[in-house]
C-alpha positions as a printed Julia matrix, in Angstrom:
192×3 Matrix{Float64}:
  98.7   119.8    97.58
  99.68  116.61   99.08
  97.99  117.02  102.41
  94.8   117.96  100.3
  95.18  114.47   98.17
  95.9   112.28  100.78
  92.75  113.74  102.89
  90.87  112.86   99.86
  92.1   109.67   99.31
  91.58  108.87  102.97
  87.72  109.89  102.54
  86.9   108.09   99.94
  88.77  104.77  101.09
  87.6   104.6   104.65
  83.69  103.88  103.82
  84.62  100.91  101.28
  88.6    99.97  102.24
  89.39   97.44  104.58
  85.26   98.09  106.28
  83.2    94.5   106.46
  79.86   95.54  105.62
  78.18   92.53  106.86
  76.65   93.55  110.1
  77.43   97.14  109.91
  74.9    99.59  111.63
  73.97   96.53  113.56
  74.86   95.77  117.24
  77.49   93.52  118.64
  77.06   90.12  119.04
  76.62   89.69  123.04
  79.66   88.87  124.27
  81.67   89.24  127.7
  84.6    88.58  129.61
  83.72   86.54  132.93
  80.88   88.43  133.95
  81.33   91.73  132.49
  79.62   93.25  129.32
  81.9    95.76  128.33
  79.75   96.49  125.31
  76.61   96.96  127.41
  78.96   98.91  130.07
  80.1   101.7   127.26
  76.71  102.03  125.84
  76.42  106.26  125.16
  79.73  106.71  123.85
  81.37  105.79  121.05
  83.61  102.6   121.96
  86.82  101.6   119.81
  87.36   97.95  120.16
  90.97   96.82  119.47
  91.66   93.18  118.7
  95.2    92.53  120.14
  97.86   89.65  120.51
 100.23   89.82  122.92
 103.57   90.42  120.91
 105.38   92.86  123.14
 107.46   93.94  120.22
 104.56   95.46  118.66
 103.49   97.3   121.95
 103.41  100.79  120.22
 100.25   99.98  119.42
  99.05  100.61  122.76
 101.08  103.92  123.22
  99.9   104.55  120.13
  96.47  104.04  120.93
  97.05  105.97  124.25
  98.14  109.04  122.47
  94.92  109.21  119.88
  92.69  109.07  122.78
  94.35  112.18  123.83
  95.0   113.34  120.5
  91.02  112.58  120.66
  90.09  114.24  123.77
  92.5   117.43  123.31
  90.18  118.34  120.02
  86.71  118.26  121.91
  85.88  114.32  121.35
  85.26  113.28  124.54
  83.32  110.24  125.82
  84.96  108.11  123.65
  85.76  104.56  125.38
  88.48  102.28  124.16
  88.9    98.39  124.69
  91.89   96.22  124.36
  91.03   92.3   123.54
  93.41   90.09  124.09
  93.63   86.85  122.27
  92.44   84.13  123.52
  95.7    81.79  123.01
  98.04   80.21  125.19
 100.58   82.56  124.78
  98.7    85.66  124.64
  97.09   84.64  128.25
 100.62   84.44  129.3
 101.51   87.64  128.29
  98.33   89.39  129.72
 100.12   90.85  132.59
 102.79   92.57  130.15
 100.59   93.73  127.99
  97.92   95.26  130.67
 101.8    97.02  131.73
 101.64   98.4   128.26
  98.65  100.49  128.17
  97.3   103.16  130.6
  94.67  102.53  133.3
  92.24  105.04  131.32
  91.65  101.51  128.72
  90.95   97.86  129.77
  92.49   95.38  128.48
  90.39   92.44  128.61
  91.53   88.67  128.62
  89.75   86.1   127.42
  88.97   82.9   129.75
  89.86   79.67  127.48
  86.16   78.42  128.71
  84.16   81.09  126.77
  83.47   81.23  123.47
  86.7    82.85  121.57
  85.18   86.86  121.12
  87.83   88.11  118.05
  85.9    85.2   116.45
  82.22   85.75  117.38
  83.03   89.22  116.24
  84.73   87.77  112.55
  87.65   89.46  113.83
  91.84   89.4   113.48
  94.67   90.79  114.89
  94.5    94.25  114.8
  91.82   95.01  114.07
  89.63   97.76  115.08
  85.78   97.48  115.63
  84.09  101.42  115.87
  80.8   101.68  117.22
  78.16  104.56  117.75
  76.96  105.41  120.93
  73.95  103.55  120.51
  76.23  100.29  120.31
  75.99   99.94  116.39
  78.73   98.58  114.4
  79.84  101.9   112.19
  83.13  100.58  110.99
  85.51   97.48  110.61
  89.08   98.56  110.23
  91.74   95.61  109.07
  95.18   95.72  108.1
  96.12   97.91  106.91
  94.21  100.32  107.38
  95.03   99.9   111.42
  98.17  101.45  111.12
  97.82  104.15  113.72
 100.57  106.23  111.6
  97.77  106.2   108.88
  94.54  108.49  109.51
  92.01  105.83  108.81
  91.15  104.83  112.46
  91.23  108.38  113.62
  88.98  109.76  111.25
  86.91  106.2   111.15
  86.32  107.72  115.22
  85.26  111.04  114.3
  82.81  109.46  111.88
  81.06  107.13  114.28
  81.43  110.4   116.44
  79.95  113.28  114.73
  77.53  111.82  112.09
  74.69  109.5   111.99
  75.86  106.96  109.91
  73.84  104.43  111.11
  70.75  106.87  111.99
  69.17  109.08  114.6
  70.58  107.64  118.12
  68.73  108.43  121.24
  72.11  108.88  123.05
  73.15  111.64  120.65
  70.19  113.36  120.81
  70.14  113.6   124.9
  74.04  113.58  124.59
  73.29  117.49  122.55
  70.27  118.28  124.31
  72.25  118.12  127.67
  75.28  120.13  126.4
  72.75  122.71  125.3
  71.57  122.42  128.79
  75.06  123.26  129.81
  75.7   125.88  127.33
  72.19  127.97  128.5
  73.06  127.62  131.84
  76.62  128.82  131.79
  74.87  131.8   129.39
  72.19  132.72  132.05
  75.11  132.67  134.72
  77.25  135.27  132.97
């Protein structure tokens, strides 16, 4: 009975709770690290960005975020890219090096340059925060505190949102992402 409730509860607090609907179902403000458009780069999956200071006490985190990707991957949701952002402080750039430590290779984790324009605030983000977008680059969800709490469901099931629905509409990446897999599936039929 409790399992049933707190499902519930989870559903209908995730579209409203801790979600900045200002922008959603838009795309990202353009934004990079050096050169690099990570944004542009993930474009046809559905990208998790994480907004993260370096305070190595709270690295769990990262494992944490290391073990829903293959929490993620083991049940079928695949092509799913996640980014670490550093902070852009003083501190945080001196802890870059223990933090990238933290994490596995399979997620960057990007550091700002002090010379750019600060990206946790051209995306109105905070620490820990979690930006979900579709796989055509649109803004599906804006988790805060504390709804970021990896031990709670919200992030997880904020993913499989941005993954298996059209929230923000019909995306030309899902559509050739399902025709392909049919593709697949016909092909591996006609081999049998």
């Amino acid at each position: 009975m409790w399992a049933g409730l707190g499902l519930a509860l989870v559903l209908c607090l995730l579209p409203g709770g801790g979600t900045e609907h200002q922008g959603r179902c838009k795309e990202p403000p353009g934004w990079r690290i050096g050169v690099e458009y990570p944004m542009i780069k993930s474009r046809g999956t559905v990208t998790v960005v994480a907004l993260e200071k370096n305070e190595c006490i709270k690295c769990y985190l990262l494992i944490r975020l290391e073990d829903l990707q293959l929490k993620l991957g083991n049940s079928g949701l695949v092509n799913i890219t996640f980014i670490v952002v550093n902070h852009q402080g003083h501190q945080s750039q001196l802890k870059y090096q223990l933090l990238r430590e933290k994490v596995s290779e399979d997620i960057p984790v990007y550091q700002q340059n002090a010379t750019q324009p600060d990206i946790w605030a051209t995306l109105k983000g905070k620490k820990d925060d979690f930006l979900i977008y579709d796989r055509c680059g649109r803004l599906v969800y804006h988790l805060g505190l504390p709804y970021t709490f990896l031990s709670f469901p919200y992030v997880e099931k904020a993913i499989q949102i941005a993954y298996c629905e059209d929230t923000c509409g019909n995306c030309s990446y899902t559509v050739c992402i399902h025709f392909f897999l049919s593709l697949l599936y016909l092909g591996k039929r006609n081999a049998d």
